[in-house]
Every structure is written in C-alpha cells, then in structure tokens.
Short mmCIF file of C-alpha atoms and ligand atoms in Angstrom, two decimals:
data_model
loop_
_atom_site.label_atom_id
_atom_site.label_comp_id
_atom_site.label_asym_id
_atom_site.label_seq_id
_atom_site.Cartn_x
_atom_site.Cartn_y
_atom_site.Cartn_z
CA MET A 1 -94.86 31.60 -2.64
CA ASN A 2 -97.46 28.84 -2.34
CA PRO A 3 -96.09 26.68 -0.02
CA TYR A 4 -98.47 23.28 -1.32
CA ASP A 5 -96.28 23.25 -5.00
CA LYS A 6 -93.17 22.35 -3.13
CA THR A 7 -95.56 19.06 -2.07
CA GLU A 8 -93.15 16.75 -4.30
CA MET A 9 -89.96 17.51 -1.28
CA LYS A 10 -89.58 15.74 1.34
CA PHE A 11 -89.25 17.81 4.81
CA GLU A 12 -88.35 15.57 7.94
CA LYS A 13 -91.86 17.48 9.53
CA ASN A 14 -94.20 20.22 8.40
CA ILE A 15 -94.54 23.11 10.97
CA LEU A 16 -97.65 25.76 10.71
CA CYS A 17 -97.45 28.75 12.47
CA ILE A 18 -101.52 30.82 12.97
CA GLY A 19 -100.13 34.55 13.27
CA ALA A 20 -97.67 35.87 10.58
CA GLY A 21 -97.14 39.61 13.28
CA TYR A 22 -94.08 40.15 16.07
CA VAL A 23 -93.88 37.04 16.98
CA GLY A 24 -95.31 34.76 14.25
CA GLY A 25 -92.66 35.60 11.44
CA PRO A 26 -89.65 36.25 13.18
CA THR A 27 -90.02 32.78 15.71
CA MET A 28 -90.30 31.16 12.59
CA ALA A 29 -88.17 32.54 10.17
CA MET A 30 -85.51 31.21 12.41
CA ILE A 31 -86.92 28.60 12.39
CA ALA A 32 -86.84 27.71 8.81
CA HIS A 33 -83.00 28.92 8.76
CA LYS A 34 -81.70 26.98 11.75
CA CYS A 35 -83.94 23.93 10.78
CA LEU A 36 -83.31 23.65 6.44
CA GLN A 37 -85.01 19.48 7.49
CA TYR A 38 -88.41 21.45 8.68
CA LYS A 39 -90.76 23.26 6.56
CA VAL A 40 -92.10 25.68 7.81
CA THR A 41 -95.78 27.93 7.50
CA VAL A 42 -97.06 30.33 8.42
CA VAL A 43 -100.43 31.67 8.02
CA ASP A 44 -102.72 34.69 8.56
CA ILE A 45 -106.29 35.40 7.95
CA ASP A 46 -105.31 38.73 7.29
CA PRO A 47 -103.79 39.20 3.04
CA GLU A 48 -102.39 41.80 3.07
CA ARG A 49 -100.01 40.86 5.57
CA ILE A 50 -99.55 37.31 4.03
CA ALA A 51 -97.77 39.55 0.74
CA GLN A 52 -96.00 41.95 3.01
CA TRP A 53 -94.07 38.89 4.24
CA ASP A 54 -94.08 37.66 0.37
CA SER A 55 -92.69 40.91 -0.68
CA ASP A 56 -89.39 43.01 -0.15
CA GLY A 57 -91.45 44.93 2.08
CA LEU A 58 -91.80 43.39 5.29
CA PRO A 59 -94.56 43.95 7.59
CA ILE A 60 -92.25 44.35 10.50
CA TYR A 61 -88.92 46.38 10.81
CA GLU A 62 -86.44 43.78 13.23
CA PRO A 63 -82.37 44.34 12.30
CA GLY A 64 -81.25 41.08 10.88
CA LEU A 65 -84.50 39.90 9.92
CA ALA A 66 -84.71 40.46 6.43
CA GLU A 67 -82.04 38.64 5.77
CA VAL A 68 -83.56 35.63 7.85
CA VAL A 69 -86.17 35.87 5.60
CA LYS A 70 -84.87 36.07 2.00
CA ALA A 71 -82.87 33.43 2.79
CA ALA A 72 -85.37 31.26 3.69
CA ARG A 73 -88.70 32.21 1.85
CA GLY A 74 -89.77 29.75 -0.68
CA ARG A 75 -86.58 27.27 0.42
CA ASN A 76 -88.17 25.83 3.86
CA LEU A 77 -90.30 29.15 4.96
CA PHE A 78 -93.54 29.82 3.52
CA PHE A 79 -96.50 32.00 4.07
CA SER A 80 -100.35 31.81 2.80
CA THR A 81 -103.70 32.69 3.51
CA GLU A 82 -104.66 28.85 3.13
CA ILE A 83 -104.69 28.57 7.08
CA GLU A 84 -107.41 24.97 6.98
CA ARG A 85 -105.38 23.64 4.17
CA GLY A 86 -102.17 24.11 6.32
CA ILE A 87 -103.61 22.84 9.46
CA LYS A 88 -104.18 19.42 7.43
CA GLU A 89 -100.64 19.09 6.37
CA ALA A 90 -99.25 20.13 9.87
CA GLU A 91 -97.64 17.44 12.32
CA ILE A 92 -96.68 20.70 15.12
CA ILE A 93 -98.84 23.69 14.92
CA PHE A 94 -97.47 26.83 16.89
CA VAL A 95 -100.17 29.58 17.85
CA SER A 96 -99.11 33.49 17.42
CA VAL A 97 -102.21 35.21 17.42
CA ASN A 98 -102.60 38.74 19.25
CA THR A 99 -104.11 38.52 22.61
CA PRO A 100 -104.39 41.69 23.30
CA THR A 101 -106.56 43.64 26.36
CA LYS A 102 -110.15 43.26 26.14
CA THR A 103 -112.28 46.04 25.88
CA PHE A 104 -115.05 45.33 26.38
CA GLY A 105 -117.56 43.84 28.93
CA ALA A 106 -116.30 41.75 32.09
CA GLY A 107 -112.87 42.63 32.27
CA ALA A 108 -112.53 45.57 30.04
CA GLY A 109 -108.95 47.64 30.29
CA MET A 110 -107.63 44.07 32.24
CA ALA A 111 -108.36 40.50 31.12
CA ALA A 112 -107.11 38.92 28.14
CA ASP A 113 -109.13 39.20 24.84
CA LEU A 114 -109.64 35.61 23.95
CA GLN A 115 -111.38 36.37 21.17
CA TYR A 116 -108.80 35.08 18.50
CA TRP A 117 -106.86 32.58 20.30
CA GLU A 118 -110.07 30.70 20.56
CA LYS A 119 -111.39 30.99 17.38
CA THR A 120 -107.65 29.52 16.63
CA ALA A 121 -108.71 26.76 18.49
CA ARG A 122 -111.43 25.94 17.16
CA GLN A 123 -110.61 26.05 13.84
CA ILE A 124 -107.72 23.04 14.35
CA CYS A 125 -110.23 21.31 15.74
CA GLN A 126 -112.62 21.23 12.90
CA CYS A 127 -109.55 20.75 9.98
CA ALA A 128 -107.36 18.41 12.29
CA GLU A 129 -107.11 15.18 10.16
CA SER A 130 -104.47 13.57 12.09
CA PRO A 131 -102.82 14.03 15.18
CA LYS A 132 -100.96 17.50 15.72
CA ILE A 133 -98.77 19.10 18.91
CA ILE A 134 -100.09 22.02 19.70
CA ILE A 135 -97.60 25.06 20.97
CA GLU A 136 -99.60 28.19 22.71
CA LYS A 137 -96.75 30.32 21.41
CA SER A 138 -99.17 33.86 22.51
CA THR A 139 -98.90 35.28 25.82
CA LEU A 140 -101.90 33.66 27.98
CA PRO A 141 -103.85 33.56 31.06
CA VAL A 142 -102.37 30.33 33.07
CA ARG A 143 -104.43 27.62 32.80
CA THR A 144 -105.38 28.59 29.44
CA ALA A 145 -104.35 25.51 27.77
CA LEU A 146 -106.91 23.40 29.41
CA ALA A 147 -109.55 25.77 27.57
CA MET A 148 -107.34 24.84 24.62
CA GLU A 149 -107.60 20.95 25.28
CA ARG A 150 -111.35 21.34 26.18
CA ILE A 151 -111.96 23.21 22.91
CA LEU A 152 -109.66 20.71 20.60
CA THR A 153 -111.55 17.69 22.35
CA SER A 154 -115.15 18.55 21.93
CA ASN A 155 -114.31 16.89 18.13
CA ASP A 156 -115.97 14.18 17.46
CA ASN A 157 -113.83 12.28 15.11
CA ALA A 158 -111.36 11.79 17.75
CA VAL A 159 -108.09 13.05 16.02
CA HIS A 160 -105.05 13.02 19.41
CA PHE A 161 -103.77 16.77 20.29
CA ASP A 162 -100.97 17.45 23.09
CA VAL A 163 -101.46 21.27 23.78
CA LEU A 164 -98.01 22.14 24.93
CA SER A 165 -96.85 26.52 26.22
CA ASN A 166 -93.75 27.06 25.00
CA PRO A 167 -94.01 31.39 25.83
CA GLU A 168 -91.57 33.48 23.78
CA PHE A 169 -89.31 35.75 25.62
CA LEU A 170 -88.03 37.94 22.34
CA ALA A 171 -87.92 41.31 22.92
CA GLU A 172 -88.42 43.71 19.68
CA GLY A 173 -85.88 45.55 18.37
CA THR A 174 -83.64 42.70 19.53
CA ALA A 175 -85.53 39.96 18.12
CA ILE A 176 -83.35 38.31 15.67
CA ASN A 177 -80.74 38.28 18.16
CA ASP A 178 -82.89 36.99 21.31
CA LEU A 179 -84.20 33.84 18.92
CA GLU A 180 -80.46 32.91 17.91
CA ASN A 181 -79.60 33.28 21.36
CA PRO A 182 -82.31 33.01 23.49
CA ASP A 183 -80.98 33.25 27.49
CA ARG A 184 -83.60 30.30 27.79
CA VAL A 185 -86.34 28.73 25.60
CA LEU A 186 -88.98 27.51 28.58
CA ILE A 187 -91.78 24.60 27.32
CA GLY A 188 -94.78 23.85 30.00
CA SER A 189 -96.40 19.95 29.23
CA ARG A 190 -98.72 17.61 30.96
CA LEU A 191 -97.02 15.65 32.67
CA THR A 192 -98.40 12.53 31.11
CA GLU A 193 -96.78 10.12 28.77
CA SER A 194 -97.96 11.62 25.71
CA GLY A 195 -97.43 14.89 26.91
CA LEU A 196 -93.78 14.25 27.79
CA LYS A 197 -93.37 13.05 24.42
CA ALA A 198 -94.96 16.11 22.83
CA ARG A 199 -92.31 17.89 24.83
CA ASP A 200 -89.63 16.52 23.86
CA GLU A 201 -90.51 17.21 20.25
CA LEU A 202 -90.43 20.37 20.59
CA VAL A 203 -87.03 20.33 22.62
CA GLU A 204 -85.39 18.58 19.63
CA ILE A 205 -86.65 21.36 17.08
CA TYR A 206 -85.01 24.15 19.24
CA ALA A 207 -81.95 21.79 20.15
CA ASN A 208 -80.86 22.08 16.64
CA TRP A 209 -79.21 25.53 17.44
CA VAL A 210 -79.32 26.09 21.51
CA PRO A 211 -77.99 24.74 23.77
CA ARG A 212 -79.68 22.21 25.51
CA ASP A 213 -78.91 23.24 29.36
CA ARG A 214 -80.91 26.38 27.63
CA ILE A 215 -83.93 24.60 27.04
CA ILE A 216 -86.41 24.36 29.94
CA THR A 217 -89.20 21.99 30.40
CA SER A 218 -91.77 22.29 33.26
CA ASP A 219 -95.37 21.79 33.28
CA THR A 220 -97.69 23.75 31.70
CA TRP A 221 -99.10 26.23 33.99
CA SER A 222 -95.75 26.76 35.48
CA SER A 223 -94.72 27.73 31.29
CA GLU A 224 -97.99 29.79 31.26
CA LEU A 225 -97.16 31.80 34.33
CA SER A 226 -93.51 32.40 34.03
CA LYS A 227 -94.64 34.20 30.94
CA LEU A 228 -96.38 37.37 32.53
CA ALA A 229 -94.31 37.00 35.64
CA ALA A 230 -91.17 37.81 33.68
CA ASN A 231 -92.46 40.40 32.10
CA ALA A 232 -93.88 41.88 35.21
CA PHE A 233 -90.60 41.25 36.94
CA LEU A 234 -89.12 43.60 33.56
CA ALA A 235 -91.73 46.35 33.94
CA GLN A 236 -91.50 46.56 37.19
CA ARG A 237 -87.68 47.74 37.30
CA ILE A 238 -88.60 50.02 34.82
CA SER A 239 -91.62 50.90 37.26
CA SER A 240 -88.97 51.04 39.89
CA ILE A 241 -86.37 53.37 38.59
CA ASN A 242 -88.91 55.42 37.34
CA SER A 243 -90.50 56.29 40.49
CA ILE A 244 -86.98 56.85 41.97
CA SER A 245 -86.15 59.13 39.32
CA ALA A 246 -89.20 61.43 40.45
CA LEU A 247 -87.67 62.19 43.34
CA CYS A 248 -84.25 62.69 42.37
CA GLU A 249 -85.44 65.10 40.38
CA LYS A 250 -87.02 67.20 43.49
CA THR A 251 -84.09 67.04 45.60
CA ASP A 252 -81.63 67.53 42.70
CA ALA A 253 -80.04 63.85 43.40
CA SER A 254 -78.95 62.48 39.61
CA ILE A 255 -80.47 58.80 38.42
CA SER A 256 -77.82 57.73 36.18
CA GLU A 257 -75.90 57.74 39.64
CA VAL A 258 -78.53 56.28 41.86
CA ALA A 259 -79.08 53.60 39.29
CA LYS A 260 -75.12 52.59 38.89
CA ALA A 261 -74.74 52.80 42.66
CA VAL A 262 -77.80 50.19 42.77
CA GLY A 263 -77.09 48.03 39.80
CA MET A 264 -73.63 47.23 41.51
CA ASP A 265 -75.16 44.97 43.73
CA SER A 266 -74.71 41.79 41.94
CA ARG A 267 -78.34 40.87 44.26
CA VAL A 268 -79.43 43.74 41.84
CA GLY A 269 -77.93 43.63 38.59
CA SER A 270 -76.84 46.88 35.86
CA GLU A 271 -79.81 45.77 33.11
CA PHE A 272 -83.02 47.22 32.75
CA LEU A 273 -82.67 50.90 34.81
CA ASN A 274 -82.70 53.19 32.98
CA ALA A 275 -84.88 55.61 33.84
CA SER A 276 -87.42 56.84 30.82
CA VAL A 277 -90.24 58.58 30.28
CA GLY A 278 -92.24 54.96 30.66
CA PHE A 279 -92.51 51.53 29.44
CA GLY A 280 -94.48 50.84 26.05
CA GLY A 281 -94.77 47.93 23.31
CA SER A 282 -97.56 45.75 22.78
CA CYS A 283 -96.86 43.22 26.64
CA PHE A 284 -95.83 45.05 29.55
CA SER A 285 -99.19 46.36 30.18
CA LYS A 286 -101.56 43.68 28.77
CA ASP A 287 -99.37 41.00 30.30
CA ILE A 288 -99.66 43.06 34.03
CA LEU A 289 -103.40 43.97 33.67
CA ASN A 290 -103.87 40.69 32.45
CA LEU A 291 -101.58 39.24 35.66
CA VAL A 292 -103.92 41.86 37.98
CA TYR A 293 -107.24 40.50 36.77
CA LEU A 294 -106.21 36.62 37.39
CA CYS A 295 -105.26 37.62 40.61
CA ARG A 296 -109.15 39.55 41.42
CA SER A 297 -110.20 36.51 39.90
CA TYR A 298 -108.70 34.42 42.72
CA GLY A 299 -109.64 36.57 45.47
CA LEU A 300 -105.66 37.36 45.76
CA ASN A 301 -106.64 41.60 45.96
CA GLU A 302 -102.98 42.77 47.62
CA VAL A 303 -101.08 40.98 45.04
CA ALA A 304 -102.91 42.23 42.06
CA ASP A 305 -102.60 45.88 43.68
CA TYR A 306 -99.11 45.48 44.30
CA TRP A 307 -98.92 44.34 40.04
CA GLU A 308 -101.21 47.17 39.31
CA SER A 309 -99.02 49.92 40.53
CA VAL A 310 -95.90 49.03 38.65
CA VAL A 311 -98.64 50.32 35.09
CA GLN A 312 -99.81 53.37 37.52
CA ILE A 313 -96.48 54.51 38.14
CA ASN A 314 -95.73 54.48 34.65
CA GLU A 315 -98.56 55.92 33.55
CA TYR A 316 -97.05 59.29 36.12
CA GLN A 317 -94.28 58.94 34.30
CA LYS A 318 -95.85 59.76 30.85
CA ARG A 319 -97.98 62.40 33.19
CA ARG A 320 -95.06 64.02 35.08
CA PHE A 321 -93.11 64.39 31.66
CA VAL A 322 -95.26 66.84 29.24
CA LEU A 323 -96.32 68.22 32.86
CA ASN A 324 -92.67 69.15 33.28
CA MET A 325 -92.29 69.87 29.75
CA MET A 326 -95.28 72.20 30.15
CA THR A 327 -93.72 74.00 33.52
CA ALA A 328 -90.22 74.56 32.03
CA MET A 329 -91.77 76.45 28.93
CA PHE A 330 -94.04 78.78 30.68
CA ASN A 331 -97.20 77.14 31.46
CA THR A 332 -98.29 77.12 28.07
CA LEU A 333 -97.50 75.38 24.96
CA VAL A 334 -100.32 77.04 22.33
CA GLY A 335 -99.10 77.81 18.94
CA LYS A 336 -95.69 76.30 20.28
CA ARG A 337 -94.10 73.97 17.76
CA ILE A 338 -92.89 70.24 19.47
CA CYS A 339 -90.67 67.95 17.94
CA LEU A 340 -90.60 64.65 18.51
CA PHE A 341 -87.37 62.89 18.32
CA GLY A 342 -88.97 58.99 17.82
CA PHE A 343 -91.99 57.69 17.78
CA ALA A 344 -92.00 53.99 18.37
CA PHE A 345 -91.49 52.00 21.67
CA LYS A 346 -88.85 51.35 21.62
CA ALA A 347 -85.32 51.71 19.21
CA ASN A 348 -84.86 49.76 16.67
CA THR A 349 -88.34 48.67 15.40
CA GLY A 350 -90.91 50.42 14.04
CA ASP A 351 -93.61 49.05 16.60
CA THR A 352 -95.71 52.07 18.20
CA ARG A 353 -98.23 50.02 19.53
CA GLU A 354 -99.03 51.40 24.19
CA SER A 355 -95.82 54.15 23.21
CA PRO A 356 -95.52 56.66 25.02
CA ALA A 357 -94.82 58.81 22.53
CA ILE A 358 -98.89 58.28 21.65
CA PHE A 359 -99.82 59.74 25.35
CA ILE A 360 -97.53 62.58 24.76
CA ALA A 361 -98.70 63.47 21.13
CA ARG A 362 -102.04 63.26 22.49
CA ARG A 363 -101.41 65.60 25.30
CA LEU A 364 -99.54 68.04 23.39
CA ILE A 365 -102.52 68.27 20.81
CA GLU A 366 -104.44 68.90 23.69
CA GLU A 367 -102.05 71.91 24.70
CA LYS A 368 -102.59 73.13 21.46
CA ALA A 369 -99.36 72.57 20.82
CA GLU A 370 -97.68 72.26 17.35
CA LEU A 371 -96.30 68.42 16.54
CA VAL A 372 -93.28 67.65 14.38
CA ILE A 373 -92.93 63.94 14.45
CA THR A 374 -89.61 62.38 13.30
CA ASP A 375 -88.75 58.81 13.49
CA PRO A 376 -86.60 56.48 11.34
CA LYS A 377 -88.92 53.82 10.92
CA ALA A 378 -92.43 54.29 12.62
CA LEU A 379 -93.77 57.53 10.81
CA ASP A 380 -95.96 55.33 8.59
CA ASN A 381 -97.59 54.03 12.23
CA ALA A 382 -97.57 56.86 13.78
CA ARG A 383 -100.14 58.33 10.99
CA ILE A 384 -102.05 55.84 11.98
CA ASP A 385 -101.66 56.17 15.61
CA LEU A 386 -102.81 59.92 15.90
CA ASN A 387 -105.26 59.63 12.65
CA GLY A 388 -108.12 62.19 12.69
CA ILE A 389 -106.20 64.46 15.91
CA ASP A 390 -103.73 65.53 12.94
CA SER A 391 -104.29 68.44 11.73
CA ASN A 392 -101.92 70.48 13.41
CA VAL A 393 -98.66 67.34 12.97
CA SER A 394 -96.40 67.18 10.50
CA TYR A 395 -94.19 64.07 9.93
CA ILE A 396 -90.72 64.12 8.87
CA GLU A 397 -87.95 62.03 8.11
CA ASP A 398 -85.12 63.81 8.50
CA PRO A 399 -84.78 65.44 12.04
CA TYR A 400 -82.44 68.51 10.80
CA LYS A 401 -85.72 69.27 9.11
CA ALA A 402 -88.24 68.06 12.03
CA ALA A 403 -86.63 70.10 14.33
CA ALA A 404 -85.72 73.84 12.00
CA GLY A 405 -88.15 76.16 13.59
CA CYS A 406 -89.19 74.43 17.30
CA HIS A 407 -89.68 75.32 20.69
CA ALA A 408 -88.25 72.57 21.77
CA ILE A 409 -87.65 68.51 21.09
CA ALA A 410 -88.30 66.80 23.21
CA ILE A 411 -86.56 62.77 23.24
CA VAL A 412 -88.93 60.20 23.26
CA THR A 413 -87.29 56.88 21.61
CA GLU A 414 -83.17 56.29 22.30
CA TRP A 415 -82.38 55.54 18.31
CA ASP A 416 -78.82 56.23 18.10
CA LEU A 417 -79.64 58.53 15.74
CA TYR A 418 -80.15 61.24 18.24
CA ARG A 419 -77.08 60.58 19.98
CA ASP A 420 -74.59 61.43 17.39
CA LEU A 421 -77.15 64.51 15.31
CA ASP A 422 -74.65 67.69 15.23
CA PHE A 423 -77.26 69.69 17.77
CA GLU A 424 -75.30 72.78 17.59
CA LYS A 425 -77.19 72.80 13.87
CA ILE A 426 -80.54 72.14 14.77
CA TYR A 427 -80.30 74.72 18.33
CA ARG A 428 -78.82 77.48 15.43
CA SER A 429 -82.10 76.32 13.69
CA MET A 430 -84.37 76.18 16.36
CA ILE A 431 -86.23 79.44 17.71
CA LYS A 432 -84.90 80.87 21.47
CA PRO A 433 -85.20 80.29 24.26
CA ALA A 434 -84.57 76.33 23.26
CA PHE A 435 -85.78 73.09 25.34
CA ILE A 436 -84.65 69.54 24.79
CA PHE A 437 -86.20 67.41 26.92
CA ASP A 438 -84.41 64.14 26.97
CA GLY A 439 -87.00 61.57 27.63
CA ARG A 440 -84.35 58.48 27.46
CA ASN A 441 -80.96 60.04 28.39
CA ILE A 442 -79.25 59.96 25.51
CA ALA A 443 -78.02 63.41 25.05
CA ASP A 444 -75.07 64.47 26.31
CA HIS A 445 -76.95 67.46 28.83
CA LYS A 446 -74.02 69.73 29.73
CA LYS A 447 -72.83 69.37 26.08
CA LEU A 448 -76.61 70.76 24.72
CA PHE A 449 -76.79 73.31 27.75
CA GLU A 450 -73.01 74.86 26.68
CA MET A 451 -74.67 75.11 23.37
CA GLY A 452 -77.42 77.40 24.35
CA PHE A 453 -80.19 74.79 24.87
CA ASN A 454 -82.27 74.75 28.14
CA VAL A 455 -81.62 71.01 28.76
CA PHE A 456 -84.85 68.87 30.76
CA PRO A 457 -83.28 65.31 31.25
CA ILE A 458 -84.97 62.83 33.55
CA GLY A 459 -84.34 62.63 37.24
CA LYS A 460 -81.73 65.07 37.34
CA PRO A 461 -80.96 68.40 37.74
CA ALA A 462 -82.27 70.37 34.54
CA LEU A 463 -79.47 73.39 32.87
CA THR A 464 -81.42 75.83 32.64
CA HIS A 465 -79.82 79.86 31.85
CA PHE A 466 -82.85 81.25 33.00
N1 LIG B 1 -94.61 41.63 20.13
C1 LIG B 1 -93.71 40.89 21.24
O1 LIG B 1 -92.56 41.48 21.12
C2 LIG B 1 -93.86 39.89 22.37
C3 LIG B 1 -92.83 38.97 22.76
C4 LIG B 1 -93.63 37.79 22.68
C5 LIG B 1 -94.98 37.29 23.47
N2 LIG B 1 -96.06 37.76 22.42
C6 LIG B 1 -97.15 37.48 22.54
O2 LIG B 1 -97.42 37.14 21.40
C7 LIG B 1 -98.70 37.11 20.90
C8 LIG B 1 -98.82 37.56 19.37
O3 LIG B 1 -98.06 38.98 19.02
P1 LIG B 1 -97.63 39.52 18.60
O4 LIG B 1 -96.69 40.85 18.51
O5 LIG B 1 -97.32 38.75 17.25
O6 LIG B 1 -98.69 39.75 17.38
P2 LIG B 1 -99.32 40.40 16.44
O7 LIG B 1 -100.87 41.74 16.22
O8 LIG B 1 -98.15 41.29 15.62
O9 LIG B 1 -100.15 39.08 15.20
C9 LIG B 1 -100.80 38.47 15.36
C10 LIG B 1 -101.53 37.70 14.51
O10 LIG B 1 -102.29 36.67 14.77
C11 LIG B 1 -103.77 37.43 13.00
N3 LIG B 1 -104.19 36.23 13.25
C12 LIG B 1 -105.25 37.02 14.87
N4 LIG B 1 -106.09 35.76 14.61
C13 LIG B 1 -105.89 34.31 13.02
C14 LIG B 1 -106.93 33.98 13.47
N5 LIG B 1 -108.09 33.32 13.89
N6 LIG B 1 -105.82 33.41 12.47
C15 LIG B 1 -105.02 33.69 11.38
N7 LIG B 1 -104.21 34.57 11.84
C16 LIG B 1 -105.27 35.20 12.76
C17 LIG B 1 -103.28 38.87 12.79
O11 LIG B 1 -103.70 39.20 11.77
C18 LIG B 1 -101.98 39.24 13.25
O12 LIG B 1 -100.75 39.46 11.93
C19 LIG B 1 -99.13 38.18 22.19
O13 LIG B 1 -99.87 37.05 22.66
C20 LIG B 1 -98.24 38.48 22.57
O14 LIG B 1 -98.45 39.01 23.62
C21 LIG B 1 -95.89 39.07 21.78
#
C-alpha cells in the first residue's frame, strides 16, 4: 500500500526508516505496533525487499514478526521505495542501512564500509526542506555522527538537523521479544540545548512501551562505542568458553561442567556460556573487526590485538570442528555423505550471514565430501551462499530424508527441532559406522551412543564404539 495515499489521516509524528533489513523492518514494526499515533514508513533502495515486506512472504523470518507486521501494515506502518518523498515528509528519520566490513582498499577486511550510510546522509541533505532528527540505528564506528553532521550541514538551504545515536541491541531469532522488552534502550546526543531536546523527543517515542528506567541516555560518542563494545563483550564470552572447550577435549574434562561452575559465580553469570562450533551472524565479527581497526588507527595496538584474538579463536573453533570430523572419520571424507543439521547462524532465523555452516560446508566440499543440507528456514540462503560450488550438495527440508544414507550428521544450528527427532529411526537409515558431530551440544549424547552412533560433542570426551 502506498503510504502517501494516507495523507488525509492525521498522525502525531511522521517517522521514516531508511533501510528495510533485519533491523529496520522489525524495529519500525514494533514502533508502529506500540504507537498508533505515529505514521511509520520504511523505505529501501531494493524494490524486491519492499514488495516482500508488503506481501505475506516477509523477507526475513523472526518468530512473531509476521503477526506484528500484519496488524500494523496499511494502518500506520508502510513500506515504500519513494525515499525522497519519505525524507521530505518525516520529522524523524532512522538510518538503518547496512554497514558491512569493507572488502576493498584501505581497511579491507577490517573497517566498516560506510558507503551506504554516506549515500543516505547525502540524500537526506539534498531532499530535506524542514528540520529533522536523524537517528543512527546502524552500527557505526565511534564519532561517525560527526561525519553525518558535517554532511548534513554542508547544505546551503540551512535546514536544521540533530543527529542522535540509538544503536540497536536486538538479537536475531528473538528480535520481537527484544524489541518489546529491551534490557535497555540507549540514546546518545550532543549535550547542547537542541541535542537534548531531540534526545527527549526520541525518549518519548520509546516511553510509549519501554519503562523509563530502561531508557538510558549518554553523549553521542559513548553511545556509538557502547554498541561496538557490547558486541565485542558478547562475542568474547563465546570465544572464551570455546577456547576452554579445546582444552576439555584434550583432558577429558566436560565443558558443560566447567561452564556451570564458572557461570554460578554471580560476577560472571551463566548466560552466553555455551560452547559451540563458533559464533556467526552479520554483526559480531564485523563489529569487532571494526573496533580493532579503530584501535589500530588510534595507535592502540595492544587493545586491537586483544579484541582481534576473539575473532581468531572463532575461526580456530570452526577449523577445529572440521578437523575433528576428518580425524574421527579415518582421515578421509572423499565421497562420504555428510548431513548438516542447520545452516542458519543461530536458531529461529533464516539468516545465514557469517554462519559457521558456510565455512564448514566449504571445507567439506574441498575435502570432496557429498553434502546434504537441511534447515527449516535457511535453505534458500544456503543455496545462495554455496552457489557455484554446490554440484555435490543437496538441500532437503525433511531432516529424516536428509540424513538417510549419510555417513555422518553435523549439528550446526541449535534448532529445537533437532533436539526432538527420532534418532533411532535416523540411525537405522544411515551408513554404518554412523557418526554424529554435535556442534551445539544439544543432543543427548549418551542416548545416541547407546543407539550405536559414534558421538563427538564440543568440549567433552567423544563416545565411540571403536
Ligand atoms: N542484524 C542484526 O541483528 C543487527 C542488530 C543490531 C544492529 N545491526 C546493525 O544495523 C544495521 C543494519 O543491519 P541489517 O541486518 O538490518 O542489514 P540489512 O542488510 O538486512 O538491511 C539493510 C538495508 O538497507 C538498504 N539500503 C542500503 N543502502 C540504502 C540506501 N542508500 N537507501 C535506502 N536503503 C538502503 C539495503 O537495501 C538493505 O535492505 C547494520 O549497521 C548492522 O550492523 C544489525
């Protein structure tokens, strides 16, 4: 539906979001859902994406998202490709475009690629005819708001802009719950009269449903840096427990026991201490590498090395997983049929960006294994990720059919579905000796072993019949 058909309706505020991705779509759907008094329009340069947001086949999978979008769409939530018009009409503009790792030139492989973000800033500058609050929703290097301000004020038409930082902390897979009940909402602003006024306006939007004590404010730079630091700390916990999982495998200790004992210390806490095949997703590696690049550019090499090691351990963990498969399966995978249970980077999403499954699949293909990939939501993305190298890959949604005739299963994504399968039936359908490599430690390893499987968890002694 065209949002501009609704001009006869009076809304308290016109909110625009530029970028209809994993962040822009769900966050704006939540604002529209909670604030009927605002008109929320989401625009994107990608017409296909906008068409999907306007259809029953949303471009992303998130539990609960379809219901929220359906209820608000056409009422006070609109999707459009008319970016310029959207900019003209809005008083408040969220910028939620992608900021991937640069793949070329200076900082390639480390720095954030700010081209999409800068294009947006220039477009806002060109089209705006009235004062606006511009909100950085994308994750950006600290002090990017300054560059945004400089671009915006380069305009001769003297339109006033306030730039705020409002990083998004949602996690894919739980985005709707995270948006509805956030641990905190962070808003950074200039501490000028105008900056504080703009900040208060954004606080009022969130206060429609978020308790005031969870809406925290700071200066702009602290807000920008908090997002990078938060992702670095989260990823660091995963790399910390994964590094210990390697030692557990050498010493017959169990990572679950160690994690439990460590996590019961209230100073450490028990969340986010599950050993696994490694973290993925579009953010953790990208944001840490961005942090590392920033530290190096300020000459803080020791700090950069410290955070870079978090990414290095993650790469090591993925390599180790494939190497363990090779060693266990008699040092050759040639012609062996291996089933990957899961391709998404985590459960409850179809997103495969930076998924460990991509690395694992590529390595197994290099070793000339035959792959069968199963996933309830990510098979379309898996096909795209392996495009050109998948002549020996099949994609099968039913995990029973996928595993039949395989030598091994590797559990790569922690979908609940894989906890409750009839593994007796699966075992009977597989080639013997049958192997299971549990990259998420979600299966009942003892039970699988008793059925006849050779079981290789992460960070625990293997259970084999040899
Ligand atoms: N995905 C997450 O879980 C998550 C969580 C928190 C923060 N973030 C951050 O949010 C930002 C967006 O992430 P995402 O996952 O939503 O990315 P995404 O790639 O899913 O979506 C970005 C969208 O922006 C659009 N776009 C790019 N340039 C544009 C332009 N000039 N005009 C209009 N649209 C444009 C793209 O077409 C795309 O649809 C990134 O900075 C990311 O780091 C992501």
